[in-house]
mmCIF file of N, CA and C in Angstrom:
data_model
loop_
_atom_site.group_PDB
_atom_site.id
_atom_site.type_symbol
_atom_site.label_atom_id
_atom_site.label_comp_id
_atom_site.label_asym_id
_atom_site.label_seq_id
_atom_site.Cartn_x
_atom_site.Cartn_y
_atom_site.Cartn_z
ATOM 1 N N MET A 1 133.428 105.169 140.280
ATOM 2 C CA MET A 1 132.885 104.109 139.515
ATOM 3 C C MET A 1 132.345 103.177 140.586
ATOM 4 N N THR A 2 130.922 102.840 140.617
ATOM 5 C CA THR A 2 130.480 101.681 141.058
ATOM 6 C C THR A 2 130.133 100.255 140.970
ATOM 7 N N ASP A 3 129.946 99.332 141.870
ATOM 8 C CA ASP A 3 129.716 97.961 141.158
ATOM 9 C C ASP A 3 128.800 97.763 140.187
ATOM 10 N N THR A 4 127.738 98.625 140.499
ATOM 11 C CA THR A 4 126.354 98.374 139.529
ATOM 12 C C THR A 4 126.996 98.862 137.966
ATOM 13 N N ALA A 5 128.010 99.828 137.839
ATOM 14 C CA ALA A 5 128.365 100.206 136.386
ATOM 15 C C ALA A 5 129.062 99.203 135.623
ATOM 16 N N LEU A 6 129.470 97.901 136.517
ATOM 17 C CA LEU A 6 130.228 97.079 135.815
ATOM 18 C C LEU A 6 129.556 95.382 135.609
ATOM 19 N N ARG A 7 128.126 95.973 135.739
ATOM 20 C CA ARG A 7 127.070 94.493 135.498
ATOM 21 C C ARG A 7 126.677 94.610 134.177
ATOM 22 N N ILE A 8 126.438 93.005 133.967
ATOM 23 C CA ILE A 8 126.008 93.107 132.370
ATOM 24 C C ILE A 8 124.406 92.476 132.761
ATOM 25 N N LYS A 9 123.492 92.836 132.316
ATOM 26 C CA LYS A 9 121.965 92.267 132.521
ATOM 27 C C LYS A 9 121.690 91.680 131.400
ATOM 28 N N ASN A 10 121.524 90.492 131.374
ATOM 29 C CA ASN A 10 121.028 89.429 130.598
ATOM 30 C C ASN A 10 122.052 89.212 129.666
ATOM 31 N N PRO A 11 123.348 88.508 129.973
ATOM 32 C CA PRO A 11 124.267 88.272 129.014
ATOM 33 C C PRO A 11 123.612 87.843 128.031
ATOM 34 N N SER A 12 124.150 87.681 126.755
ATOM 35 C CA SER A 12 124.236 86.565 125.663
ATOM 36 C C SER A 12 125.332 86.689 124.592
ATOM 37 N N VAL A 13 125.768 85.664 124.003
ATOM 38 C CA VAL A 13 126.570 85.422 123.179
ATOM 39 C C VAL A 13 126.276 84.991 121.668
ATOM 40 N N THR A 14 126.651 85.559 120.337
ATOM 41 C CA THR A 14 126.070 85.123 119.437
ATOM 42 C C THR A 14 127.070 84.723 118.265
ATOM 43 N N LEU A 15 126.793 84.031 117.505
ATOM 44 C CA LEU A 15 127.781 83.378 116.639
ATOM 45 C C LEU A 15 126.992 83.444 115.357
ATOM 46 N N TYR A 16 127.683 83.788 114.310
ATOM 47 C CA TYR A 16 126.913 83.650 112.966
ATOM 48 C C TYR A 16 128.088 83.216 111.956
ATOM 49 N N ALA A 17 127.565 82.205 111.496
ATOM 50 C CA ALA A 17 128.586 81.525 110.412
ATOM 51 C C ALA A 17 127.841 81.372 108.756
ATOM 52 N N PHE A 18 128.240 81.763 107.863
ATOM 53 C CA PHE A 18 127.833 81.455 106.676
ATOM 54 C C PHE A 18 129.008 80.880 105.542
ATOM 55 N N HIS A 19 128.182 79.612 104.880
ATOM 56 C CA HIS A 19 129.073 79.143 103.742
ATOM 57 C C HIS A 19 128.275 78.708 102.463
ATOM 58 N N LEU A 20 128.852 79.391 101.491
ATOM 59 C CA LEU A 20 128.541 79.283 100.210
ATOM 60 C C LEU A 20 128.023 77.574 99.947
ATOM 61 N N CYS A 21 126.518 77.507 99.087
ATOM 62 C CA CYS A 21 126.264 75.871 98.930
ATOM 63 C C CYS A 21 126.061 76.032 97.490
ATOM 64 N N GLN A 22 126.192 77.243 96.601
ATOM 65 C CA GLN A 22 125.798 77.058 95.402
ATOM 66 C C GLN A 22 126.529 78.065 94.588
ATOM 67 N N ASP A 23 127.156 77.597 93.434
ATOM 68 C CA ASP A 23 128.021 78.393 92.669
ATOM 69 C C ASP A 23 127.336 78.873 91.384
ATOM 70 N N LEU A 24 127.413 79.845 90.903
ATOM 71 C CA LEU A 24 126.834 80.398 89.883
ATOM 72 C C LEU A 24 127.226 79.853 88.819
ATOM 73 N N SER A 25 128.230 78.930 88.797
ATOM 74 C CA SER A 25 128.665 78.273 87.598
ATOM 75 C C SER A 25 127.661 76.993 87.560
ATOM 76 N N GLN A 26 127.055 76.427 88.580
ATOM 77 C CA GLN A 26 126.400 75.257 88.882
ATOM 78 C C GLN A 26 125.011 75.392 88.214
ATOM 79 N N GLU A 27 124.192 74.700 87.886
ATOM 80 C CA GLU A 27 123.007 74.356 87.430
ATOM 81 C C GLU A 27 121.861 74.748 88.757
ATOM 82 N N LEU A 28 120.745 75.699 88.688
ATOM 83 C CA LEU A 28 119.857 75.870 89.712
ATOM 84 C C LEU A 28 119.292 74.717 90.438
ATOM 85 N N GLY A 29 119.360 74.777 91.746
ATOM 86 C CA GLY A 29 119.232 74.158 92.794
ATOM 87 C C GLY A 29 119.941 72.725 92.937
ATOM 88 N N LYS A 30 121.307 72.714 92.332
ATOM 89 C CA LYS A 30 122.683 72.199 92.506
ATOM 90 C C LYS A 30 123.529 72.554 93.588
ATOM 91 N N LEU A 31 123.786 71.767 94.518
ATOM 92 C CA LEU A 31 124.440 72.130 95.580
ATOM 93 C C LEU A 31 126.135 71.951 95.527
ATOM 94 N N ARG A 32 127.051 72.516 96.155
ATOM 95 C CA ARG A 32 128.303 72.295 95.950
ATOM 96 C C ARG A 32 128.710 71.109 96.516
ATOM 97 N N PRO A 33 129.706 70.266 96.143
ATOM 98 C CA PRO A 33 130.468 69.328 96.849
ATOM 99 C C PRO A 33 130.639 69.354 98.323
ATOM 100 N N ASP A 34 131.140 70.406 98.868
ATOM 101 C CA ASP A 34 131.206 70.823 100.086
ATOM 102 C C ASP A 34 130.110 71.766 101.104
ATOM 103 N N ALA A 35 128.851 71.410 100.145
ATOM 104 C CA ALA A 35 127.969 72.227 100.941
ATOM 105 C C ALA A 35 127.426 72.244 102.349
ATOM 106 N N ASP A 36 127.698 71.160 102.655
ATOM 107 C CA ASP A 36 127.169 70.864 104.160
ATOM 108 C C ASP A 36 128.371 70.970 105.066
ATOM 109 N N GLN A 37 129.334 71.332 104.880
ATOM 110 C CA GLN A 37 130.357 71.792 105.421
ATOM 111 C C GLN A 37 130.502 72.334 106.576
ATOM 112 N N LEU A 38 129.397 73.550 106.420
ATOM 113 C CA LEU A 38 128.843 74.339 107.683
ATOM 114 C C LEU A 38 128.241 73.298 108.560
ATOM 115 N N TRP A 39 127.314 72.739 108.256
ATOM 116 C CA TRP A 39 126.843 71.689 109.353
ATOM 117 C C TRP A 39 127.645 70.571 110.125
ATOM 118 N N GLN A 40 128.660 70.275 109.197
ATOM 119 C CA GLN A 40 129.655 69.371 109.855
ATOM 120 C C GLN A 40 130.456 69.989 110.838
ATOM 121 N N HIS A 41 130.727 71.406 110.762
ATOM 122 C CA HIS A 41 131.397 71.981 111.695
ATOM 123 C C HIS A 41 130.742 72.647 113.111
ATOM 124 N N CYS A 42 129.625 72.536 112.488
ATOM 125 C CA CYS A 42 128.224 72.456 113.941
ATOM 126 C C CYS A 42 128.243 71.416 114.730
ATOM 127 N N ALA A 43 128.287 70.256 114.282
ATOM 128 C CA ALA A 43 128.104 69.109 114.580
ATOM 129 C C ALA A 43 129.598 68.749 115.548
ATOM 130 N N ASN A 44 130.621 69.143 115.061
ATOM 131 C CA ASN A 44 131.879 69.310 115.722
ATOM 132 C C ASN A 44 132.125 70.030 117.056
ATOM 133 N N LEU A 45 131.087 71.067 116.983
ATOM 134 C CA LEU A 45 131.083 72.204 118.356
ATOM 135 C C LEU A 45 129.895 71.380 119.415
ATOM 136 N N SER A 46 129.526 70.325 118.688
ATOM 137 C CA SER A 46 128.563 69.729 120.183
ATOM 138 C C SER A 46 129.440 69.161 121.562
ATOM 139 N N GLN A 47 130.691 68.481 121.261
ATOM 140 C CA GLN A 47 131.308 68.169 122.378
ATOM 141 C C GLN A 47 132.161 69.464 123.340
ATOM 142 N N PRO A 48 132.784 70.582 122.541
ATOM 143 C CA PRO A 48 133.274 71.346 123.209
ATOM 144 C C PRO A 48 132.256 72.158 124.055
ATOM 145 N N LEU A 49 130.806 72.497 123.331
ATOM 146 C CA LEU A 49 130.250 73.241 123.819
ATOM 147 C C LEU A 49 129.112 72.805 124.650
ATOM 148 N N ALA A 50 129.239 71.450 124.928
ATOM 149 C CA ALA A 50 128.531 70.267 125.833
ATOM 150 C C ALA A 50 126.933 70.381 125.180
ATOM 151 N N ILE A 51 126.680 70.707 123.680
ATOM 152 C CA ILE A 51 125.207 70.792 123.505
ATOM 153 C C ILE A 51 125.195 69.455 122.493
ATOM 154 N N PRO A 52 124.440 68.375 123.142
ATOM 155 C CA PRO A 52 124.540 67.035 122.193
ATOM 156 C C PRO A 52 123.899 67.042 121.061
ATOM 157 N N ASP A 53 122.917 68.222 121.220
ATOM 158 C CA ASP A 53 121.713 68.370 119.686
ATOM 159 C C ASP A 53 122.477 68.585 118.798
ATOM 160 N N LEU A 54 123.615 69.607 118.962
ATOM 161 C CA LEU A 54 124.135 69.910 117.689
ATOM 162 C C LEU A 54 125.076 68.673 116.896
ATOM 163 N N LYS A 55 125.367 67.684 118.060
ATOM 164 C CA LYS A 55 126.167 66.671 116.795
ATOM 165 C C LYS A 55 124.984 65.931 115.716
ATOM 166 N N SER A 56 123.633 66.131 116.144
ATOM 167 C CA SER A 56 122.641 65.653 114.909
ATOM 168 C C SER A 56 122.189 66.459 114.193
ATOM 169 N N LEU A 57 122.157 67.700 114.074
ATOM 170 C CA LEU A 57 121.789 68.613 113.247
ATOM 171 C C LEU A 57 121.998 68.501 112.111
ATOM 172 N N PRO A 58 123.228 67.939 111.276
ATOM 173 C CA PRO A 58 122.880 67.621 109.775
ATOM 174 C C PRO A 58 122.005 66.723 109.236
ATOM 175 N N GLU A 59 121.586 65.879 110.472
ATOM 176 C CA GLU A 59 120.525 64.580 110.079
ATOM 177 C C GLU A 59 118.733 65.554 110.239
ATOM 178 N N LYS A 60 118.687 66.584 110.940
ATOM 179 C CA LYS A 60 117.577 67.112 111.140
ATOM 180 C C LYS A 60 117.075 68.257 110.440
ATOM 181 N N LEU A 61 118.204 68.675 109.731
ATOM 182 C CA LEU A 61 118.097 69.607 108.403
ATOM 183 C C LEU A 61 117.241 68.970 107.253
ATOM 184 N N GLN A 62 116.154 69.990 107.105
ATOM 185 C CA GLN A 62 115.196 69.789 105.824
ATOM 186 C C GLN A 62 115.461 70.253 104.606
ATOM 187 N N SER A 63 115.606 69.568 103.311
ATOM 188 C CA SER A 63 116.250 69.940 102.023
ATOM 189 C C SER A 63 115.733 71.422 101.771
ATOM 190 N N PRO A 64 116.064 72.020 101.335
ATOM 191 C CA PRO A 64 115.274 73.256 100.690
ATOM 192 C C PRO A 64 114.656 73.036 99.721
ATOM 193 N N PRO A 65 113.514 73.696 99.629
ATOM 194 C CA PRO A 65 112.826 73.274 97.715
ATOM 195 C C PRO A 65 113.668 73.966 96.786
ATOM 196 N N SER A 66 113.801 73.426 96.143
ATOM 197 C CA SER A 66 114.793 74.251 94.625
ATOM 198 C C SER A 66 113.618 75.238 94.221
ATOM 199 N N GLN A 67 114.601 76.352 94.018
ATOM 200 C CA GLN A 67 113.865 77.411 93.447
ATOM 201 C C GLN A 67 113.886 78.321 92.275
ATOM 202 N N THR A 68 112.878 78.056 91.465
ATOM 203 C CA THR A 68 113.558 78.586 90.184
ATOM 204 C C THR A 68 113.110 80.169 90.062
ATOM 205 N N ALA A 69 112.404 80.705 90.821
ATOM 206 C CA ALA A 69 112.563 82.208 91.339
ATOM 207 C C ALA A 69 112.723 82.791 92.773
ATOM 208 N N ILE A 70 113.288 83.497 92.844
ATOM 209 C CA ILE A 70 113.175 84.086 94.272
ATOM 210 C C ILE A 70 111.973 84.312 94.793
ATOM 211 N N THR A 71 111.538 83.379 96.022
ATOM 212 C CA THR A 71 110.234 83.754 96.516
ATOM 213 C C THR A 71 109.899 84.325 97.768
ATOM 214 N N SER A 72 111.580 83.936 98.232
ATOM 215 C CA SER A 72 111.604 84.666 99.851
ATOM 216 C C SER A 72 113.053 85.009 100.010
ATOM 217 N N ARG A 73 113.013 85.578 101.172
ATOM 218 C CA ARG A 73 114.872 86.207 101.782
ATOM 219 C C ARG A 73 115.349 84.785 102.063
ATOM 220 N N TYR A 74 114.794 84.234 102.872
ATOM 221 C CA TYR A 74 115.503 82.918 103.518
ATOM 222 C C TYR A 74 114.413 82.041 103.654
ATOM 223 N N ILE A 75 115.344 80.451 103.875
ATOM 224 C CA ILE A 75 114.386 79.256 103.934
ATOM 225 C C ILE A 75 114.606 78.784 105.099
ATOM 226 N N LYS A 76 113.901 78.342 106.127
ATOM 227 C CA LYS A 76 114.204 77.939 107.584
ATOM 228 C C LYS A 76 114.570 76.640 107.099
ATOM 229 N N LEU A 77 115.496 75.691 107.814
ATOM 230 C CA LEU A 77 115.840 74.572 107.360
ATOM 231 C C LEU A 77 115.455 73.741 108.626
ATOM 232 N N LEU A 78 114.875 74.026 109.539
ATOM 233 C CA LEU A 78 114.018 73.083 110.499
ATOM 234 C C LEU A 78 112.822 73.084 111.078
ATOM 235 N N PRO A 79 112.246 72.209 111.030
ATOM 236 C CA PRO A 79 110.612 72.288 111.089
ATOM 237 C C PRO A 79 110.290 73.220 112.233
ATOM 238 N N ASP A 80 108.826 73.274 112.160
ATOM 239 C CA ASP A 80 108.146 73.888 113.052
ATOM 240 C C ASP A 80 108.553 75.417 113.281
ATOM 241 N N ASN A 81 109.156 75.909 114.545
ATOM 242 C CA ASN A 81 109.527 77.629 114.319
ATOM 243 C C ASN A 81 111.090 77.637 113.755
ATOM 244 N N GLY A 82 111.954 76.754 113.413
ATOM 245 C CA GLY A 82 113.318 76.747 112.738
ATOM 246 C C GLY A 82 114.203 76.707 113.474
ATOM 247 N N ARG A 83 113.906 76.863 114.920
ATOM 248 C CA ARG A 83 115.144 76.503 115.813
ATOM 249 C C ARG A 83 115.125 75.078 116.601
ATOM 250 N N LEU A 84 116.320 74.896 117.282
ATOM 251 C CA LEU A 84 116.716 74.233 118.152
ATOM 252 C C LEU A 84 117.381 74.691 119.101
ATOM 253 N N THR A 85 116.503 74.370 120.105
ATOM 254 C CA THR A 85 116.514 74.942 121.657
ATOM 255 C C THR A 85 117.238 74.007 122.532
ATOM 256 N N TYR A 86 117.971 74.350 123.356
ATOM 257 C CA TYR A 86 118.530 73.143 124.502
ATOM 258 C C TYR A 86 118.849 74.222 125.556
ATOM 259 N N THR A 87 118.682 73.197 126.773
ATOM 260 C CA THR A 87 118.773 74.157 128.080
ATOM 261 C C THR A 87 120.012 73.064 128.456
ATOM 262 N N PRO A 88 121.466 73.587 128.980
ATOM 263 C CA PRO A 88 122.520 72.750 129.196
ATOM 264 C C PRO A 88 121.927 72.761 131.007
ATOM 265 N N PRO A 89 122.934 71.899 131.716
ATOM 266 C CA PRO A 89 122.588 72.226 132.971
ATOM 267 C C PRO A 89 123.650 73.235 133.827
ATOM 268 N N LEU A 90 123.588 74.286 133.351
ATOM 269 C CA LEU A 90 124.710 75.542 133.698
ATOM 270 C C LEU A 90 123.604 76.730 134.254
ATOM 271 N N GLN A 91 124.104 76.894 135.141
ATOM 272 C CA GLN A 91 122.927 78.000 135.920
ATOM 273 C C GLN A 91 123.645 79.464 136.429
ATOM 274 N N ILE A 92 123.180 80.589 136.281
ATOM 275 C CA ILE A 92 123.800 81.674 137.279
ATOM 276 C C ILE A 92 122.669 82.178 137.897
ATOM 277 N N GLU A 93 122.766 82.071 139.123
ATOM 278 C CA GLU A 93 121.510 82.861 139.961
ATOM 279 C C GLU A 93 120.470 82.210 139.930
ATOM 280 N N GLY A 94 120.564 80.759 139.654
ATOM 281 C CA GLY A 94 118.997 80.130 139.527
ATOM 282 C C GLY A 94 118.510 80.129 138.135
ATOM 283 N N SER A 95 119.144 81.109 137.003
ATOM 284 C CA SER A 95 118.580 81.297 135.776
ATOM 285 C C SER A 95 119.272 80.246 134.686
ATOM 286 N N ALA A 96 118.824 79.552 134.205
ATOM 287 C CA ALA A 96 119.471 78.397 133.250
ATOM 288 C C ALA A 96 119.967 79.076 132.137
ATOM 289 N N LEU A 97 120.907 78.608 131.495
ATOM 290 C CA LEU A 97 121.783 79.183 129.821
ATOM 291 C C LEU A 97 120.977 78.232 129.261
ATOM 292 N N THR A 98 120.476 79.171 128.058
ATOM 293 C CA THR A 98 119.535 78.632 126.785
ATOM 294 C C THR A 98 120.724 78.820 125.785
ATOM 295 N N VAL A 99 120.165 77.773 124.852
ATOM 296 C CA VAL A 99 121.210 77.756 123.307
ATOM 297 C C VAL A 99 120.187 77.820 122.240
ATOM 298 N N GLU A 100 120.454 78.468 121.422
ATOM 299 C CA GLU A 100 119.420 78.322 120.307
ATOM 300 C C GLU A 100 120.508 78.343 119.441
ATOM 301 N N VAL A 101 119.791 77.431 117.978
ATOM 302 C CA VAL A 101 120.386 77.180 116.852
ATOM 303 C C VAL A 101 119.438 77.785 115.568
ATOM 304 N N TYR A 102 119.785 78.648 114.746
ATOM 305 C CA TYR A 102 119.044 78.861 113.774
ATOM 306 C C TYR A 102 119.140 78.737 112.230
ATOM 307 N N PRO A 103 119.266 77.292 111.650
ATOM 308 C CA PRO A 103 119.998 77.755 110.485
ATOM 309 C C PRO A 103 119.079 77.739 109.536
ATOM 310 N N VAL A 104 119.472 78.795 108.166
ATOM 311 C CA VAL A 104 118.533 78.926 107.075
ATOM 312 C C VAL A 104 119.498 79.089 106.137
ATOM 313 N N LYS A 105 118.555 78.994 104.877
ATOM 314 C CA LYS A 105 119.232 79.197 103.692
ATOM 315 C C LYS A 105 118.988 80.726 102.828
ATOM 316 N N ILE A 106 120.186 81.339 102.535
ATOM 317 C CA ILE A 106 119.840 82.718 102.060
ATOM 318 C C ILE A 106 120.297 82.956 100.917
ATOM 319 N N HIS A 107 119.186 82.844 100.128
ATOM 320 C CA HIS A 107 119.403 82.484 98.331
ATOM 321 C C HIS A 107 120.546 81.174 98.351
ATOM 322 N N ASP A 108 121.578 81.973 98.028
ATOM 323 C CA ASP A 108 122.899 80.902 97.799
ATOM 324 C C ASP A 108 123.812 80.367 98.830
ATOM 325 N N THR A 109 123.292 80.539 99.992
ATOM 326 C CA THR A 109 124.200 80.637 101.034
ATOM 327 C C THR A 109 123.374 79.944 102.469
ATOM 328 N N TYR A 110 124.229 79.180 102.815
ATOM 329 C CA TYR A 110 123.891 78.431 104.400
ATOM 330 C C TYR A 110 124.333 79.823 105.451
ATOM 331 N N ALA A 111 123.743 79.904 106.233
ATOM 332 C CA ALA A 111 124.055 80.281 107.246
ATOM 333 C C ALA A 111 123.300 79.898 109.088
ATOM 334 N N VAL A 112 124.025 80.077 109.640
ATOM 335 C CA VAL A 112 123.640 79.686 111.326
ATOM 336 C C VAL A 112 123.828 80.781 112.266
ATOM 337 N N ASP A 113 122.667 81.169 113.170
ATOM 338 C CA ASP A 113 122.901 81.796 114.295
ATOM 339 C C ASP A 113 123.175 80.954 115.537
ATOM 340 N N ILE A 114 124.162 80.996 116.194
ATOM 341 C CA ILE A 114 124.008 80.004 117.439
ATOM 342 C C ILE A 114 124.129 80.860 118.644
ATOM 343 N N THR A 115 123.186 80.990 119.486
ATOM 344 C CA THR A 115 123.051 82.122 120.609
ATOM 345 C C THR A 115 123.125 81.297 121.619
ATOM 346 N N LEU A 116 123.711 81.739 122.678
ATOM 347 C CA LEU A 116 124.027 81.278 124.173
ATOM 348 C C LEU A 116 123.442 82.345 124.873
ATOM 349 N N TYR A 117 122.368 82.251 125.786
ATOM 350 C CA TYR A 117 121.684 83.646 126.638
ATOM 351 C C TYR A 117 121.223 83.363 127.750
ATOM 352 N N TYR A 118 121.326 83.864 129.090
ATOM 353 C CA TYR A 118 120.527 83.801 130.243
ATOM 354 C C TYR A 118 119.559 84.692 130.145
ATOM 355 N N GLN A 119 118.478 84.257 130.751
ATOM 356 C CA GLN A 119 117.452 85.655 131.126
ATOM 357 C C GLN A 119 117.189 86.016 132.576
ATOM 358 N N ASN A 120 116.856 87.377 132.744
ATOM 359 C CA ASN A 120 116.408 88.064 134.291
ATOM 360 C C ASN A 120 117.634 87.543 135.056
ATOM 361 N N VAL A 121 118.810 87.612 134.595
ATOM 362 C CA VAL A 121 120.293 87.591 135.337
ATOM 363 C C VAL A 121 120.779 89.018 135.332
ATOM 364 N N THR A 122 121.603 89.496 136.336
ATOM 365 C CA THR A 122 122.618 90.393 136.241
ATOM 366 C C THR A 122 124.225 89.796 136.469
ATOM 367 N N VAL A 123 125.134 89.556 135.994
ATOM 368 C CA VAL A 123 126.353 89.306 136.505
ATOM 369 C C VAL A 123 127.036 90.350 136.562
ATOM 370 N N PRO A 124 128.545 90.069 137.299
ATOM 371 C CA PRO A 124 129.227 91.185 137.755
ATOM 372 C C PRO A 124 130.711 91.170 136.363
#
């Protein structure tokens, strides 16, 4: 086996987290009392992951419009492209680490995709 067989090109790590924000027993559009728990946990990750923008994530989220009928598969909770992008000062071979946070509401569930990745890098 050669060294090239053990290398990783463009490494990335993705965390998906989900939290039920509405119960069937509640009226339509009414959130559970602990609905924001997922966003609070994301904010708590800001210090260990060294991503200061995560701390203010709960304040940046838009309230999803109340739905009387299912009109889309998911609702983006951040404005513009729906993603929070951060570049911490970590580099490998001159390529910067990029962190993307993508919060959405999927029917009765909040979800977040947190991806950390390098582009154009091969690591041993």
